[in-house]
């Protein structure tokens, strides 16, 4: 079906630019390291100590001076991990274990499988200097940059911080997000469903995405379809949140009160975007609080959250890798045509050796949330194009 008024549609990029304009990183807070998974570093972190702090053994075996190797040597000490090593008596070797400190005077370790023990002596094969020794500072050298500002902390980063002895870390405060759901037909799960009603699927879905994108959900309220209530709920939300997310009420229906309420309280721009799903989008401000008004259709809301809300929360956290999604070029396993709107098709990427295949969910209606639940990417089909099987398509990988 031909779409009219395409000239009036605006690009995704322009809307995103408008949304992020003037948005800067929130302030930091000091938290305990074990609580910092997924949080974003405020500043660069430098290494306070060498890791490992001393040369140590990579293997269970015998430490010795390489010049003494290839001979039978007396075993002059035993160095369990965690115990200080005594300087090695010349012409001897030391029983040593993985992680034990290399004694002064030794420069290599022969692994025990290659050593023959004879009483208190060991016949040690020829061993090169440095063999099986992990040098002091091999992992991290004191003073080196360890992690950069804006890094999203994950398991390995938390391990690095702990390896430095750090107990607290300065991270960006989580953006506070208030979720407002419009629509008198919406009923909470657990309640009986009457004729004309549907369960609230957008609420839990968006709450999960907000947390996943690094936000803190500070409130989640339903707003009745009337102007006064909408106004009051928006004001309350603006008082506690950095970001207000609404769903529903951004199209042209007469029951939509978000637009007039926002026009009263702050600024509002309504976008009609050259994208599908999710043509309508509302962007606004109430004081310093940003508002993202997503469409009510669950799929449009889901796609809009990935494309707009995630970058906004990323910018507020000073986290560049949350501002965009990884793009994977894949081989289309389908044929489709678009007109004036770019299509974000919910698709599955499958990795088959060298080939990456994109298969769209068969039903792409913006009311079919199954298309989101069963896929892992958005295949981005440019406006006015014809994609045939085997063509390359750029896909946004929804793993961020
Ligand atoms: N005459 C026109 N009608 C519509 C247009 C248009 O341009 N002209 N745009 C269509 C498009 S595109 C979309 S998207 C929707 C956007 O509508 P709203 O944002 O105003 O949302 P509602 O009308 O309130 O709801 C749409 C749809 O979504 C369901 N919904 C809403 N909230 C929830 C929820 N929390 N959980 C589950 N489902 C929800 C609602 O029942 C409706 O079915 O407008 C089109 N119309
Ligand atoms: O674009 Mo609406 O989001 O088609 O359903």
Tab-separated table of C-alpha atoms and ligand atoms in Angstrom:
chain	number	residue	atom	x	y	z
A	1	UNK	CA	0.000	0.000	0.000
A	2	UNK	CA	1.476	3.345	-1.005
A	3	UNK	CA	2.142	5.651	1.905
A	4	UNK	CA	1.136	9.264	1.614
A	5	UNK	CA	2.900	12.311	2.994
A	6	UNK	CA	6.271	10.561	3.095
A	7	UNK	CA	7.922	13.955	2.585
A	8	UNK	CA	6.831	14.859	6.089
A	9	UNK	CA	8.495	11.891	7.708
A	10	UNK	CA	11.734	12.530	9.527
A	11	UNK	CA	14.791	10.353	9.856
A	12	UNK	CA	15.691	8.186	12.815
A	13	UNK	CA	19.067	9.941	12.932
A	14	UNK	CA	17.512	13.385	13.262
A	15	UNK	CA	15.229	12.263	16.070
A	16	UNK	CA	18.148	10.699	17.885
A	17	UNK	CA	20.217	13.837	17.459
A	18	UNK	CA	17.366	15.921	18.898
A	19	UNK	CA	16.937	13.501	21.789
A	20	UNK	CA	20.621	13.529	22.745
A	21	UNK	CA	21.167	17.246	22.196
A	22	UNK	CA	22.475	18.807	25.406
A	23	UNK	CA	22.366	15.549	27.363
A	24	UNK	CA	25.458	15.024	29.473
A	25	UNK	CA	26.761	12.443	31.871
A	26	UNK	CA	25.258	12.228	35.345
A	27	UNK	CA	27.371	12.628	38.476
A	28	UNK	CA	29.339	9.799	40.022
A	29	UNK	CA	28.910	7.842	43.218
A	30	UNK	CA	31.269	5.596	45.165
A	31	UNK	CA	30.048	2.025	45.573
A	32	UNK	CA	31.450	-1.298	46.752
A	33	UNK	CA	33.275	-3.120	43.947
A	34	UNK	CA	31.208	-6.295	44.157
A	35	UNK	CA	28.084	-4.204	43.466
A	36	UNK	CA	29.551	-2.593	40.355
A	37	UNK	CA	28.673	-5.217	37.737
A	38	UNK	CA	27.178	-3.409	34.735
A	39	UNK	CA	27.983	0.030	36.120
A	40	UNK	CA	30.036	2.623	34.234
A	41	UNK	CA	33.364	4.079	35.387
A	42	UNK	CA	33.482	7.825	36.022
A	43	UNK	CA	37.270	8.189	35.678
A	44	UNK	CA	40.229	6.318	34.265
A	45	UNK	CA	41.563	3.825	36.787
A	46	UNK	CA	45.323	3.254	37.034
A	47	UNK	CA	47.068	0.251	38.478
A	48	UNK	CA	48.191	0.710	42.088
A	49	UNK	CA	50.388	-2.389	42.181
A	50	UNK	CA	52.128	-4.888	39.928
A	51	UNK	CA	50.188	-8.074	39.223
A	52	UNK	CA	51.623	-10.531	39.929
A	53	UNK	CA	53.481	-8.649	42.667
A	54	UNK	CA	56.536	-10.931	42.332
A	55	UNK	CA	57.918	-13.520	39.908
A	56	UNK	CA	56.045	-16.757	40.502
A	57	UNK	CA	55.810	-20.249	39.144
A	58	UNK	CA	53.395	-21.138	36.328
A	59	UNK	CA	53.706	-24.857	37.124
A	60	UNK	CA	54.190	-27.393	39.868
A	61	UNK	CA	57.828	-28.485	39.771
A	62	UNK	CA	61.327	-27.391	40.777
A	63	UNK	CA	62.812	-23.895	40.688
A	64	UNK	CA	66.485	-23.544	39.921
A	65	UNK	CA	69.133	-21.436	38.195
A	66	UNK	CA	69.057	-22.387	34.510
A	67	UNK	CA	72.878	-22.640	34.601
A	68	UNK	CA	72.505	-25.562	37.047
A	69	UNK	CA	69.934	-27.442	34.928
A	70	UNK	CA	70.617	-30.810	33.269
A	71	UNK	CA	72.005	-32.250	36.533
A	72	UNK	CA	71.065	-33.891	39.786
A	73	UNK	CA	70.519	-31.182	42.441
A	74	UNK	CA	69.800	-31.282	46.175
A	75	UNK	CA	66.309	-30.001	47.090
A	76	UNK	CA	67.090	-27.229	49.574
A	77	UNK	CA	63.616	-25.847	50.319
A	78	UNK	CA	59.907	-26.302	49.738
A	79	UNK	CA	57.891	-23.201	48.829
A	80	UNK	CA	54.122	-23.631	49.192
A	81	UNK	CA	51.957	-20.914	47.591
A	82	UNK	CA	51.423	-18.056	50.016
A	83	UNK	CA	54.733	-18.572	51.866
A	84	UNK	CA	57.769	-16.319	51.439
A	85	UNK	CA	60.657	-17.926	49.561
A	86	UNK	CA	64.225	-18.010	51.001
A	87	UNK	CA	67.087	-17.171	48.629
A	88	UNK	CA	68.070	-20.346	46.789
A	89	UNK	CA	71.274	-21.968	48.061
A	90	UNK	CA	73.702	-22.109	45.090
A	91	UNK	CA	73.768	-25.424	43.257
A	92	UNK	CA	70.395	-26.549	44.631
A	93	UNK	CA	66.768	-26.503	43.527
A	94	UNK	CA	63.526	-25.765	45.381
A	95	UNK	CA	60.284	-27.719	45.337
A	96	UNK	CA	57.725	-25.209	44.057
A	97	UNK	CA	54.010	-25.036	43.214
A	98	UNK	CA	51.874	-23.049	40.785
A	99	UNK	CA	51.623	-19.493	42.122
A	100	UNK	CA	54.540	-19.855	44.585
A	101	UNK	CA	57.123	-17.072	44.614
A	102	UNK	CA	60.324	-17.799	42.693
A	103	UNK	CA	63.235	-17.654	45.169
A	104	UNK	CA	66.045	-15.164	44.560
A	105	UNK	CA	68.780	-16.989	42.663
A	106	UNK	CA	66.361	-19.123	40.607
A	107	UNK	CA	65.328	-18.111	37.085
A	108	UNK	CA	63.325	-21.072	35.782
A	109	UNK	CA	61.031	-23.915	36.757
A	110	UNK	CA	61.241	-27.516	35.523
A	111	UNK	CA	57.814	-29.178	35.577
A	112	UNK	CA	57.578	-32.171	37.872
A	113	UNK	CA	56.559	-34.568	35.097
A	114	UNK	CA	60.052	-34.125	33.601
A	115	UNK	CA	61.961	-34.403	36.871
A	116	UNK	CA	63.114	-37.624	38.498
A	117	UNK	CA	63.248	-37.489	42.297
A	118	UNK	CA	65.906	-39.490	44.047
A	119	UNK	CA	65.595	-39.128	47.813
A	120	UNK	CA	66.273	-35.480	48.693
A	121	UNK	CA	67.581	-34.735	45.230
A	122	UNK	CA	66.055	-34.122	41.822
A	123	UNK	CA	67.435	-34.901	38.356
A	124	UNK	CA	66.416	-31.793	36.454
A	125	UNK	CA	66.382	-31.607	32.633
A	126	UNK	CA	67.975	-28.731	30.728
A	127	UNK	CA	65.706	-25.732	31.332
A	128	UNK	CA	65.922	-22.256	29.782
A	129	UNK	CA	65.981	-19.049	31.821
A	130	UNK	CA	62.439	-17.731	32.190
A	131	UNK	CA	60.816	-21.087	31.448
A	132	UNK	CA	57.557	-21.533	33.428
A	133	UNK	CA	58.142	-18.260	35.281
A	134	UNK	CA	55.396	-15.618	35.378
A	135	UNK	CA	57.244	-12.326	35.661
A	136	UNK	CA	56.313	-9.663	38.190
A	137	UNK	CA	53.927	-7.239	36.412
A	138	UNK	CA	53.157	-9.721	33.598
A	139	UNK	CA	49.430	-8.930	33.860
A	140	UNK	CA	49.475	-5.352	35.135
A	141	UNK	CA	52.311	-2.910	35.786
A	142	UNK	CA	51.960	-0.342	38.552
A	143	UNK	CA	50.815	3.000	37.124
A	144	UNK	CA	49.552	1.664	33.817
A	145	UNK	CA	46.013	2.601	32.671
A	146	UNK	CA	43.841	-0.261	33.858
A	147	UNK	CA	40.312	0.703	32.775
A	148	UNK	CA	39.091	3.819	30.970
A	149	UNK	CA	36.374	6.291	31.966
A	150	UNK	CA	33.098	5.201	30.383
A	151	UNK	CA	33.927	1.498	30.618
A	152	UNK	CA	30.973	-0.672	31.481
A	153	UNK	CA	32.248	-2.945	34.216
A	154	UNK	CA	31.833	-6.662	33.694
A	155	UNK	CA	33.138	-9.812	35.269
A	156	UNK	CA	36.741	-9.483	34.080
A	157	UNK	CA	36.927	-5.789	35.009
A	158	UNK	CA	35.646	-6.553	38.511
A	159	UNK	CA	38.364	-9.191	38.763
A	160	UNK	CA	40.997	-6.640	37.679
A	161	UNK	CA	39.839	-4.122	40.298
A	162	UNK	CA	39.872	-6.764	43.016
A	163	UNK	CA	43.341	-7.831	41.826
A	164	UNK	CA	44.475	-4.313	42.678
A	165	UNK	CA	43.044	-4.546	46.156
A	166	UNK	CA	40.344	-1.976	45.445
A	167	UNK	CA	37.222	-2.242	47.592
A	168	UNK	CA	35.254	0.704	46.181
A	169	UNK	CA	34.935	2.271	42.749
A	170	UNK	CA	33.494	5.537	41.403
A	171	UNK	CA	30.702	4.848	38.945
A	172	UNK	CA	28.132	7.024	37.235
A	173	UNK	CA	24.868	7.235	39.070
A	174	UNK	CA	22.176	5.130	37.422
A	175	UNK	CA	19.724	7.283	35.447
A	176	UNK	CA	16.404	7.332	37.277
A	177	UNK	CA	13.566	6.383	35.001
A	178	UNK	CA	9.831	6.745	35.580
A	179	UNK	CA	7.504	4.685	33.446
A	180	UNK	CA	4.011	5.951	32.635
A	181	UNK	CA	1.569	3.690	30.869
A	182	UNK	CA	-1.501	5.115	29.226
A	183	UNK	CA	-4.606	3.339	28.038
A	184	UNK	CA	-7.863	2.561	29.857
A	185	UNK	CA	-7.995	-0.872	28.228
A	186	UNK	CA	-4.855	-2.025	30.042
A	187	UNK	CA	-5.222	-4.450	32.951
A	188	UNK	CA	-2.525	-5.800	35.245
A	189	UNK	CA	-1.734	-9.516	35.113
A	190	UNK	CA	-3.532	-11.255	37.979
A	191	UNK	CA	-6.763	-9.334	37.367
A	192	UNK	CA	-9.634	-10.827	35.390
A	193	UNK	CA	-9.851	-9.674	31.793
A	194	UNK	CA	-13.166	-8.146	30.685
A	195	UNK	CA	-14.289	-7.559	27.161
A	196	UNK	CA	-12.277	-4.784	25.476
A	197	UNK	CA	-9.344	-5.152	27.868
A	198	UNK	CA	-5.809	-6.460	27.386
A	199	UNK	CA	-3.044	-7.199	29.841
A	200	UNK	CA	-0.248	-4.719	30.364
A	201	UNK	CA	2.643	-6.229	28.481
A	202	UNK	CA	4.529	-2.987	27.816
A	203	UNK	CA	5.079	-2.280	31.522
A	204	UNK	CA	7.139	-5.353	32.454
A	205	UNK	CA	8.823	-5.367	29.054
A	206	UNK	CA	10.001	-1.756	29.311
A	207	UNK	CA	10.912	-2.129	32.986
A	208	UNK	CA	13.238	-4.992	32.016
A	209	UNK	CA	14.777	-3.000	29.154
A	210	UNK	CA	15.294	0.055	31.383
A	211	UNK	CA	17.262	-2.073	33.875
A	212	UNK	CA	19.138	-3.782	31.096
A	213	UNK	CA	20.167	-0.410	29.648
A	214	UNK	CA	21.574	0.625	33.034
A	215	UNK	CA	18.636	2.643	34.349
A	216	UNK	CA	16.995	2.527	37.760
A	217	UNK	CA	13.231	2.198	37.546
A	218	UNK	CA	11.962	4.622	40.187
A	219	UNK	CA	8.264	4.404	39.458
A	220	UNK	CA	5.823	2.657	37.224
A	221	UNK	CA	2.318	4.057	37.102
A	222	UNK	CA	-0.769	3.664	35.024
A	223	UNK	CA	-2.375	6.858	33.781
A	224	UNK	CA	-6.086	7.033	33.167
A	225	UNK	CA	-7.126	8.505	29.832
A	226	UNK	CA	-7.896	11.992	31.117
A	227	UNK	CA	-6.007	15.225	30.930
A	228	UNK	CA	-5.854	16.126	34.642
A	229	UNK	CA	-4.489	12.758	35.727
A	230	UNK	CA	-1.939	12.693	32.930
A	231	UNK	CA	-0.748	16.163	33.931
A	232	UNK	CA	-0.422	15.202	37.614
A	233	UNK	CA	1.416	11.930	36.913
A	234	UNK	CA	3.861	13.664	34.563
A	235	UNK	CA	4.634	16.321	37.166
A	236	UNK	CA	5.230	13.713	39.861
A	237	UNK	CA	7.464	11.707	37.573
A	238	UNK	CA	9.501	14.757	36.554
A	239	UNK	CA	10.194	15.510	40.224
A	240	UNK	CA	11.980	12.195	40.774
A	241	UNK	CA	13.289	11.059	37.397
A	242	UNK	CA	16.008	11.937	34.910
A	243	UNK	CA	13.952	10.289	32.194
A	244	UNK	CA	10.239	9.709	31.787
A	245	UNK	CA	9.167	6.950	29.444
A	246	UNK	CA	5.564	6.843	28.352
A	247	UNK	CA	3.812	4.318	26.175
A	248	UNK	CA	0.727	5.001	24.178
A	249	UNK	CA	-0.923	8.275	23.432
A	250	UNK	CA	1.463	9.465	20.743
A	251	UNK	CA	-0.704	8.857	17.683
A	252	UNK	CA	-3.551	11.067	16.611
A	253	UNK	CA	-6.482	9.649	18.588
A	254	UNK	CA	-8.715	11.986	20.569
A	255	UNK	CA	-8.094	10.021	23.776
A	256	UNK	CA	-4.421	10.949	23.768
A	257	UNK	CA	-3.539	13.317	26.618
A	258	UNK	CA	0.224	13.046	26.833
A	259	UNK	CA	0.775	15.660	24.159
A	260	UNK	CA	-1.376	18.469	25.604
A	261	UNK	CA	-0.148	17.716	29.132
A	262	UNK	CA	3.474	17.951	28.073
A	263	UNK	CA	2.831	21.113	26.127
A	264	UNK	CA	1.519	22.606	29.362
A	265	UNK	CA	4.436	21.438	31.529
A	266	UNK	CA	7.454	21.794	29.302
A	267	UNK	CA	8.459	21.337	25.719
A	268	UNK	CA	7.276	18.746	23.276
A	269	UNK	CA	8.171	17.706	19.790
A	270	UNK	CA	6.164	15.108	17.967
A	271	UNK	CA	7.964	13.098	15.393
A	272	UNK	CA	6.582	11.114	12.534
A	273	UNK	CA	9.484	8.962	11.609
A	274	UNK	CA	10.478	7.258	8.397
A	275	UNK	CA	10.669	3.957	10.211
A	276	UNK	CA	8.544	0.920	10.776
A	277	UNK	CA	7.420	-0.078	13.325
A	278	UNK	CA	7.162	2.976	15.511
A	279	UNK	CA	6.307	5.851	13.218
A	280	UNK	CA	5.086	8.175	15.974
A	281	UNK	CA	7.483	9.250	18.716
A	282	UNK	CA	7.189	12.036	21.261
A	283	UNK	CA	10.273	13.758	22.660
A	284	UNK	CA	9.995	16.330	25.355
A	285	UNK	CA	11.420	17.974	28.434
A	286	UNK	CA	9.986	18.937	31.788
A	287	UNK	CA	12.681	21.038	33.417
A	288	UNK	CA	15.829	18.949	33.183
A	289	UNK	CA	13.888	15.695	32.809
A	290	UNK	CA	13.780	14.168	29.347
A	291	UNK	CA	10.698	12.446	28.074
A	292	UNK	CA	10.579	9.685	25.501
A	293	UNK	CA	7.030	8.925	24.400
A	294	UNK	CA	6.932	5.506	22.794
A	295	UNK	CA	3.979	4.200	20.813
A	296	UNK	CA	1.513	1.901	22.551
A	297	UNK	CA	1.868	-0.995	20.136
A	298	UNK	CA	4.140	-3.411	22.018
A	299	UNK	CA	6.520	-4.024	19.139
A	300	UNK	CA	6.821	-0.327	18.317
A	301	UNK	CA	7.519	0.308	21.972
A	302	UNK	CA	10.173	-2.425	22.093
A	303	UNK	CA	11.939	-1.232	18.942
A	304	UNK	CA	11.754	2.394	20.089
A	305	UNK	CA	13.292	1.480	23.450
A	306	UNK	CA	16.308	-0.110	21.735
A	307	UNK	CA	16.722	2.719	19.229
A	308	UNK	CA	16.095	5.779	21.422
A	309	UNK	CA	15.938	4.961	25.102
A	310	UNK	CA	19.120	2.889	25.130
A	311	UNK	CA	21.284	5.657	23.596
A	312	UNK	CA	19.739	8.226	25.943
A	313	UNK	CA	20.531	6.121	29.015
A	314	UNK	CA	23.963	5.431	27.504
A	315	UNK	CA	24.683	9.155	27.123
A	316	UNK	CA	23.496	9.840	30.690
A	317	UNK	CA	25.902	7.144	31.894
A	318	UNK	CA	28.785	8.428	29.744
A	319	UNK	CA	28.916	4.987	28.175
A	320	UNK	CA	29.647	5.088	24.449
A	321	UNK	CA	28.995	1.393	23.873
A	322	UNK	CA	25.424	1.883	25.047
A	323	UNK	CA	24.872	4.681	22.554
A	324	UNK	CA	24.901	2.447	19.523
A	325	UNK	CA	24.271	-1.193	18.752
A	326	UNK	CA	26.724	-3.578	17.100
A	327	UNK	CA	26.000	-3.916	13.367
A	328	UNK	CA	26.422	-7.343	11.814
A	329	UNK	CA	26.243	-7.803	8.062
A	330	UNK	CA	24.213	-10.912	7.289
A	331	UNK	CA	22.861	-12.811	4.320
A	332	UNK	CA	19.120	-12.265	3.865
A	333	UNK	CA	17.108	-15.483	3.906
A	334	UNK	CA	14.055	-13.631	2.631
A	335	UNK	CA	12.627	-11.246	0.102
A	336	UNK	CA	11.037	-7.944	1.050
A	337	UNK	CA	10.271	-4.539	-0.379
A	338	UNK	CA	10.026	-1.248	1.449
A	339	UNK	CA	8.555	2.098	0.512
A	340	UNK	CA	9.186	5.386	2.271
A	341	UNK	CA	9.988	3.960	5.712
A	342	UNK	CA	13.054	2.055	6.856
A	343	UNK	CA	11.966	-1.288	8.218
A	344	UNK	CA	13.428	-2.705	11.423
A	345	UNK	CA	12.520	-6.346	10.872
A	346	UNK	CA	12.728	-8.604	13.869
A	347	UNK	CA	15.068	-11.325	12.704
A	348	UNK	CA	17.225	-14.144	13.934
A	349	UNK	CA	20.919	-14.212	13.195
A	350	UNK	CA	22.341	-17.690	12.868
A	351	UNK	CA	26.062	-18.281	12.719
A	352	UNK	CA	27.108	-21.063	10.360
A	353	UNK	CA	30.887	-21.040	10.041
A	354	UNK	CA	31.768	-18.180	7.680
A	355	UNK	CA	28.130	-17.419	6.933
A	356	UNK	CA	25.786	-15.335	9.040
A	357	UNK	CA	22.171	-15.801	8.037
A	358	UNK	CA	19.294	-13.437	8.849
A	359	UNK	CA	15.825	-14.970	9.017
A	360	UNK	CA	12.938	-12.624	9.845
A	361	UNK	CA	10.061	-13.638	12.071
A	362	UNK	CA	7.217	-14.482	9.652
A	363	UNK	CA	4.722	-11.998	11.122
A	364	UNK	CA	6.047	-8.440	11.279
A	365	UNK	CA	2.941	-6.624	12.543
A	366	UNK	CA	3.631	-4.056	15.264
A	367	UNK	CA	1.105	-5.814	17.503
A	368	UNK	CA	2.915	-9.176	17.396
A	369	UNK	CA	5.294	-9.215	20.349
A	370	UNK	CA	6.230	-12.814	19.605
A	371	UNK	CA	8.356	-11.357	16.801
A	372	UNK	CA	10.571	-9.757	19.482
A	373	UNK	CA	10.583	-12.652	21.915
A	374	UNK	CA	11.812	-15.124	19.304
A	375	UNK	CA	14.518	-13.063	17.593
A	376	UNK	CA	17.907	-11.601	18.458
A	377	UNK	CA	18.371	-8.767	15.951
A	378	UNK	CA	16.747	-6.048	13.891
A	379	UNK	CA	17.446	-6.459	10.177
A	380	UNK	CA	17.549	-2.872	8.939
A	381	UNK	CA	15.929	-2.632	5.509
A	382	UNK	CA	16.505	0.793	3.947
A	383	UNK	CA	13.524	2.758	2.646
A	384	UNK	CA	12.573	2.231	-0.999
A	385	UNK	CA	14.497	-0.966	-1.438
A	386	UNK	CA	14.007	-4.482	-2.664
A	387	UNK	CA	15.910	-7.175	-0.786
A	388	UNK	CA	16.271	-10.618	-2.349
A	389	UNK	CA	17.516	-13.826	-0.772
A	390	UNK	CA	21.315	-13.761	-0.584
A	391	UNK	CA	21.585	-9.940	-0.416
A	392	UNK	CA	23.612	-8.485	2.439
A	393	UNK	CA	21.620	-6.707	5.113
A	394	UNK	CA	22.897	-4.798	8.132
A	395	UNK	CA	21.474	-6.168	11.359
A	396	UNK	CA	21.494	-4.573	14.800
A	397	UNK	CA	22.583	-7.196	17.299
A	398	UNK	CA	20.437	-6.921	20.418
A	399	UNK	CA	22.957	-8.137	22.934
A	400	UNK	CA	24.174	-4.806	24.317
B	1	LIG	N1	-5.256	7.482	12.303
B	1	LIG	C1	-4.069	7.043	12.729
B	1	LIG	N2	-4.031	6.023	13.616
B	1	LIG	C2	-2.869	5.543	14.023
B	1	LIG	C3	-1.651	6.084	13.528
B	1	LIG	C4	-1.732	7.167	12.612
B	1	LIG	O1	-0.717	7.691	12.154
B	1	LIG	N3	-2.941	7.606	12.274
B	1	LIG	N4	-0.479	5.536	13.911
B	1	LIG	C5	-0.540	4.143	14.246
B	1	LIG	C6	0.718	3.738	14.751
B	1	LIG	S1	1.980	3.566	13.620
B	1	LIG	C7	0.912	3.416	16.045
B	1	LIG	S2	2.406	2.773	16.550
B	1	LIG	C8	-0.117	3.586	17.050
B	1	LIG	C9	0.427	4.384	18.225
B	1	LIG	O2	-0.588	4.572	19.094
B	1	LIG	P1	-0.471	5.249	20.497
B	1	LIG	O3	0.929	5.456	20.861
B	1	LIG	O4	-1.340	6.428	20.524
B	1	LIG	O5	-0.968	4.093	21.448
B	1	LIG	P2	-2.431	3.610	21.798
B	1	LIG	O6	-3.367	4.031	20.758
B	1	LIG	O7	-2.692	3.944	23.190
B	1	LIG	O8	-2.201	2.047	21.719
B	1	LIG	C10	-1.806	1.405	20.536
B	1	LIG	C11	-1.976	-0.088	20.731
B	1	LIG	O9	-1.101	-0.549	21.740
B	1	LIG	C12	-1.798	-1.222	22.786
B	1	LIG	N5	-1.184	-0.941	24.067
B	1	LIG	C13	-1.044	0.272	24.626
B	1	LIG	N6	-0.453	0.164	25.819
B	1	LIG	C14	-0.213	-1.137	26.031
B	1	LIG	C15	0.362	-1.879	27.100
B	1	LIG	N7	0.826	-1.272	28.218
B	1	LIG	N8	0.464	-3.223	26.987
B	1	LIG	C16	0.005	-3.830	25.853
B	1	LIG	N9	-0.544	-3.180	24.802
B	1	LIG	C17	-0.672	-1.858	24.889
B	1	LIG	C18	-3.176	-0.658	22.685
B	1	LIG	O10	-4.136	-1.513	23.247
B	1	LIG	C19	-3.360	-0.468	21.192
B	1	LIG	O11	-3.703	-1.678	20.577
B	1	LIG	O12	-1.217	4.268	16.540
B	1	LIG	C20	-1.648	3.816	15.246
B	1	LIG	N10	-2.829	4.506	14.921
B	2	LIG	O1	4.597	2.201	13.394
B	2	LIG	MO1	3.277	1.814	14.340
B	2	LIG	O2	4.496	1.657	15.368
B	2	LIG	O3	3.156	0.988	12.847
B	2	LIG	O4	2.651	0.348	14.781
